[in-house]
Amino acid sequence: GAGVSQSPRYKVAKRGQDVALRCDPISGHVSLFWYQQALGQGPEFLTYFQNEAQLDKSGLPSDRFFAERPEGSVSTLKIQRTQQEDSAVYLCASSLATGRYTGELFFGEGSRLTVL
Amino acid sequence: AQRVTQPEKLLSVFKGAPVELKCNYSYSGSPELFWYVQYSRQRLQLLLRHISRESIKGFTADLNKGETSFHLKKPFAQEEDSAMYYCAPPRYNFNKFYFGSGTKLNVKP
């Protein structure tokens, strides 16, 4: 497709379950970001990939969060042993540019995770 | 730490009134600043970036280095401008792209 695609759009998990969220960026986009957006808040940075390299994961809130982009295209954000505070919309964004200025970010529609 | 402040969570104006959405940042250096917008049931998207000096949908934003502000302005608001607006300030390195907490603009008929 032409835009950033995320799946699933909605996920309900019981506390303690593992979840995996997928992001399919725009073809050819080198940079890929994951954000967490809690209700009423702006997007909070989680992690950044340049191709397959995870250059920054300082925003991941705990070691239960893990992200990968093994072939430099599709990325997966995995959350282990989900907790209620993990409930949020998880946004993926990609960008063509690299270097000092990343340029415009193109966002997916997000994956809304609800942990019961 | 780098900070972004959007002091208004909600801004309500009448159609045709001027609107200003405030954004202040803490950073020293050469900034590249953005405003992103999220319309109802749509994805977050770029509205404008200061470096291009464009006017998009009638909106402009001027970087004021003295005040470290990047306020978004429009002289005559339209109902279709109702949305969430996020300021994205400069980054101290390109890996972190910060957003403000957002301002919800409600344009009343």
CSV table of C-alpha atoms in Angstrom, one decimal:
chain,number,residue,atom,x,y,z
A,1,GLY,CA,0.0,0.0,0.0
A,2,ALA,CA,0.9,3.6,-0.2
A,3,GLY,CA,1.0,4.4,3.5
A,4,VAL,CA,2.2,3.0,6.8
A,5,SER,CA,0.2,0.0,7.7
A,6,GLN,CA,-0.2,-1.3,11.3
A,7,SER,CA,-1.9,-4.4,12.6
A,8,PRO,CA,-3.9,-5.3,14.5
A,9,ARG,CA,-5.9,-2.1,14.7
A,10,TYR,CA,-7.4,-3.2,18.0
A,11,LYS,CA,-6.1,-5.7,20.5
A,12,VAL,CA,-7.6,-6.7,23.8
A,13,ALA,CA,-5.3,-8.7,26.0
A,14,LYS,CA,-5.6,-10.1,29.5
A,15,ARG,CA,-3.0,-9.0,32.0
A,16,GLY,CA,0.0,-11.2,31.7
A,17,GLN,CA,-0.5,-12.1,28.0
A,18,ASP,CA,2.2,-11.4,25.4
A,19,VAL,CA,1.2,-9.2,22.4
A,20,ALA,CA,2.9,-8.4,19.1
A,21,LEU,CA,2.2,-5.3,17.0
A,22,ARG,CA,3.2,-5.1,13.4
A,23,CYS,CA,4.3,-2.1,11.4
A,24,ASP,CA,4.7,-2.1,7.6
A,25,PRO,CA,6.4,1.1,6.6
A,26,ILE,CA,6.4,2.9,3.3
A,27,SER,CA,8.6,1.1,0.9
A,28,GLY,CA,12.1,2.5,0.8
A,29,HIS,CA,11.8,4.4,4.1
A,30,VAL,CA,14.9,3.9,6.0
A,31,SER,CA,13.9,5.3,9.3
A,32,LEU,CA,11.2,3.8,11.5
A,33,PHE,CA,9.9,5.0,14.8
A,34,TRP,CA,7.6,3.5,17.5
A,35,TYR,CA,5.6,5.8,19.8
A,36,GLN,CA,3.2,5.1,22.7
A,37,GLN,CA,0.2,7.4,23.0
A,38,ALA,CA,-1.8,7.3,26.2
A,39,LEU,CA,-5.3,8.8,26.3
A,40,GLY,CA,-5.1,12.5,26.2
A,41,GLN,CA,-1.4,12.7,25.8
A,42,GLY,CA,0.9,13.3,22.9
A,43,PRO,CA,3.0,10.5,21.3
A,44,GLU,CA,5.9,9.4,23.5
A,45,PHE,CA,9.0,8.1,21.8
A,46,LEU,CA,9.8,4.4,22.3
A,47,THR,CA,12.4,3.4,19.8
A,48,TYR,CA,14.1,4.1,16.5
A,49,PHE,CA,15.4,2.0,13.7
A,50,GLN,CA,17.6,2.9,10.8
A,51,ASN,CA,17.2,0.0,8.4
A,52,GLU,CA,17.6,-3.1,10.6
A,53,ALA,CA,19.7,-1.3,13.2
A,54,GLN,CA,17.9,-0.3,16.4
A,55,LEU,CA,19.8,2.9,17.1
A,56,ASP,CA,17.8,4.1,20.0
A,57,LYS,CA,15.6,2.2,22.4
A,58,SER,CA,15.9,4.5,25.3
A,59,GLY,CA,12.1,5.2,25.3
A,60,LEU,CA,11.1,1.6,25.9
A,61,PRO,CA,9.5,1.7,29.4
A,62,SER,CA,10.7,-1.7,30.6
A,63,ASP,CA,12.4,-4.8,29.6
A,64,ARG,CA,9.0,-6.3,28.8
A,65,PHE,CA,9.1,-4.2,25.6
A,66,PHE,CA,11.1,-5.4,22.7
A,67,ALA,CA,11.2,-4.2,19.1
A,68,GLU,CA,12.8,-5.6,16.0
A,69,ARG,CA,13.2,-4.9,12.3
A,70,PRO,CA,15.2,-7.9,11.1
A,71,GLU,CA,15.2,-7.1,7.4
A,72,GLY,CA,15.0,-3.4,7.5
A,73,SER,CA,11.4,-3.2,6.5
A,74,VAL,CA,8.6,-4.6,8.6
A,75,SER,CA,8.9,-4.0,12.3
A,76,THR,CA,7.3,-5.7,15.3
A,77,LEU,CA,6.8,-4.3,18.7
A,78,LYS,CA,6.4,-7.1,21.3
A,79,ILE,CA,5.1,-6.6,24.8
A,80,GLN,CA,5.6,-9.4,27.2
A,81,ARG,CA,3.4,-10.0,30.3
A,82,THR,CA,1.2,-7.1,29.6
A,83,GLN,CA,0.1,-4.8,32.4
A,84,GLN,CA,-2.8,-2.4,32.6
A,85,GLU,CA,-0.5,0.6,32.3
A,86,ASP,CA,0.5,-0.7,28.8
A,87,SER,CA,-3.0,0.2,27.5
A,88,ALA,CA,-2.4,2.8,24.9
A,89,VAL,CA,-2.3,3.5,21.2
A,90,TYR,CA,1.0,2.4,19.6
A,91,LEU,CA,2.0,4.4,16.6
A,92,CYS,CA,4.5,3.6,14.0
A,93,ALA,CA,6.0,6.2,11.8
A,94,SER,CA,8.5,6.0,8.9
A,95,SER,CA,10.7,8.5,7.1
A,96,LEU,CA,12.7,8.5,4.0
A,97,ALA,CA,15.5,10.7,5.4
A,98,THR,CA,18.4,9.8,7.6
A,99,GLY,CA,21.0,11.9,9.2
A,100,ARG,CA,20.7,14.9,11.3
A,101,TYR,CA,17.2,15.8,10.1
A,102,THR,CA,14.7,13.0,9.8
A,103,GLY,CA,12.3,15.1,7.8
A,104,GLU,CA,8.6,14.4,7.6
A,105,LEU,CA,7.3,11.4,9.6
A,106,PHE,CA,4.5,9.3,8.0
A,107,PHE,CA,2.3,7.7,10.6
A,108,GLY,CA,0.2,4.6,10.6
A,109,GLU,CA,-3.3,4.5,12.1
A,110,GLY,CA,-2.0,3.0,15.2
A,111,SER,CA,-2.7,-0.2,17.2
A,112,ARG,CA,-5.0,0.4,20.2
A,113,LEU,CA,-4.1,-2.0,23.0
A,114,THR,CA,-6.4,-2.5,25.9
A,115,VAL,CA,-5.2,-4.7,28.8
A,116,LEU,CA,-7.9,-6.0,31.1
B,1,ALA,CA,16.1,17.3,29.2
B,2,GLN,CA,14.5,18.7,26.1
B,3,ARG,CA,10.9,19.9,26.8
B,4,VAL,CA,7.9,20.9,24.8
B,5,THR,CA,5.1,22.8,26.3
B,6,GLN,CA,1.7,23.2,24.8
B,7,PRO,CA,-0.1,25.1,27.6
B,8,GLU,CA,-3.6,24.7,26.3
B,9,LYS,CA,-5.2,21.3,26.2
B,10,LEU,CA,-8.4,22.7,24.7
B,11,LEU,CA,-9.0,25.8,22.6
B,12,SER,CA,-12.5,26.8,21.5
B,13,VAL,CA,-13.1,29.6,19.0
B,14,PHE,CA,-15.9,30.6,16.7
B,15,LYS,CA,-15.7,30.2,13.0
B,16,GLY,CA,-14.0,33.2,11.5
B,17,ALA,CA,-12.1,34.1,14.6
B,18,PRO,CA,-8.3,34.2,14.8
B,19,VAL,CA,-6.6,31.2,16.4
B,20,GLU,CA,-3.2,30.8,18.0
B,21,LEU,CA,-2.0,27.5,19.3
B,22,LYS,CA,1.0,28.0,21.6
B,23,CYS,CA,4.2,25.9,21.6
B,24,ASN,CA,7.3,26.6,23.7
B,25,TYR,CA,10.4,24.5,23.6
B,26,SER,CA,13.7,24.2,25.4
B,27,TYR,CA,16.6,23.8,23.2
B,28,SER,CA,19.7,25.7,22.1
B,29,GLY,CA,20.9,25.3,18.6
B,30,SER,CA,19.5,25.4,15.1
B,31,PRO,CA,16.0,24.0,15.4
B,32,GLU,CA,13.9,22.4,12.8
B,33,LEU,CA,10.3,22.6,14.0
B,34,PHE,CA,7.1,21.0,12.9
B,35,TRP,CA,3.4,21.1,13.6
B,36,TYR,CA,1.5,17.8,13.2
B,37,VAL,CA,-2.3,17.5,13.1
B,38,GLN,CA,-4.7,14.7,13.7
B,39,TYR,CA,-8.3,15.1,12.4
B,40,SER,CA,-11.0,12.9,13.8
B,41,ARG,CA,-10.6,9.3,12.8
B,42,GLN,CA,-7.5,10.1,10.7
B,43,ARG,CA,-3.8,9.4,11.2
B,44,LEU,CA,-1.3,11.9,12.5
B,45,GLN,CA,0.1,13.9,9.6
B,46,LEU,CA,2.5,16.8,9.0
B,47,LEU,CA,0.8,20.2,8.9
B,48,LEU,CA,3.8,22.4,8.3
B,49,ARG,CA,7.5,22.8,9.1
B,50,HIS,CA,9.1,26.1,9.8
B,51,ILE,CA,12.0,25.6,7.5
B,52,SER,CA,9.9,25.6,4.4
B,53,ARG,CA,8.1,28.8,5.4
B,54,GLU,CA,4.9,27.6,3.9
B,55,SER,CA,1.3,28.4,4.7
B,56,ILE,CA,-0.7,25.3,4.8
B,57,LYS,CA,-4.5,25.5,5.0
B,58,GLY,CA,-4.1,29.1,6.0
B,59,PHE,CA,-1.9,28.2,9.0
B,60,THR,CA,1.6,29.8,9.6
B,61,ALA,CA,4.1,29.3,12.3
B,62,ASP,CA,7.0,31.6,13.1
B,63,LEU,CA,10.0,30.5,15.0
B,64,ASN,CA,10.9,33.0,17.7
B,65,LYS,CA,14.3,32.0,19.0
B,66,GLY,CA,14.3,34.7,21.7
B,67,GLU,CA,11.1,33.4,23.2
B,68,THR,CA,11.8,29.8,22.1
B,69,SER,CA,8.4,29.6,20.7
B,70,PHE,CA,6.8,28.2,17.6
B,71,HIS,CA,3.1,29.3,17.8
B,72,LEU,CA,0.7,28.2,15.1
B,73,LYS,CA,-1.6,30.9,13.8
B,74,LYS,CA,-4.5,31.3,11.5
B,75,PRO,CA,-6.4,34.5,11.0
B,76,PHE,CA,-9.8,33.0,10.3
B,77,ALA,CA,-10.6,29.6,11.7
B,78,GLN,CA,-12.8,27.2,9.8
B,79,GLU,CA,-14.9,24.4,11.2
B,80,GLU,CA,-12.8,21.8,9.4
B,81,ASP,CA,-9.8,23.0,11.4
B,82,SER,CA,-11.2,21.2,14.4
B,83,ALA,CA,-8.5,18.6,15.3
B,84,MET,CA,-5.7,17.8,17.7
B,85,TYR,CA,-2.5,19.8,17.0
B,86,TYR,CA,0.9,18.6,18.1
B,87,CYS,CA,4.0,20.7,18.2
B,88,ALA,CA,7.3,18.8,17.4
B,89,PRO,CA,10.3,20.8,18.5
B,90,PRO,CA,13.9,20.5,17.6
B,91,ARG,CA,15.8,17.4,18.6
B,92,TYR,CA,19.2,17.3,20.2
B,93,ASN,CA,19.9,14.3,18.1
B,94,PHE,CA,17.9,13.0,15.2
B,95,ASN,CA,16.9,9.8,16.9
B,96,LYS,CA,14.5,11.4,19.3
B,97,PHE,CA,11.6,13.2,17.8
B,98,TYR,CA,9.6,14.8,20.6
B,99,PHE,CA,5.9,15.8,20.5
B,100,GLY,CA,4.0,18.1,22.8
B,101,SER,CA,1.0,16.9,24.7
B,102,GLY,CA,-1.3,18.5,22.1
B,103,THR,CA,-4.0,21.1,21.9
B,104,LYS,CA,-7.5,20.2,20.8
B,105,LEU,CA,-8.9,22.9,18.7
B,106,ASN,CA,-12.7,23.2,18.5
B,107,VAL,CA,-14.1,25.6,16.0
B,108,LYS,CA,-17.7,26.3,16.7
B,109,PRO,CA,-20.2,27.3,14.0
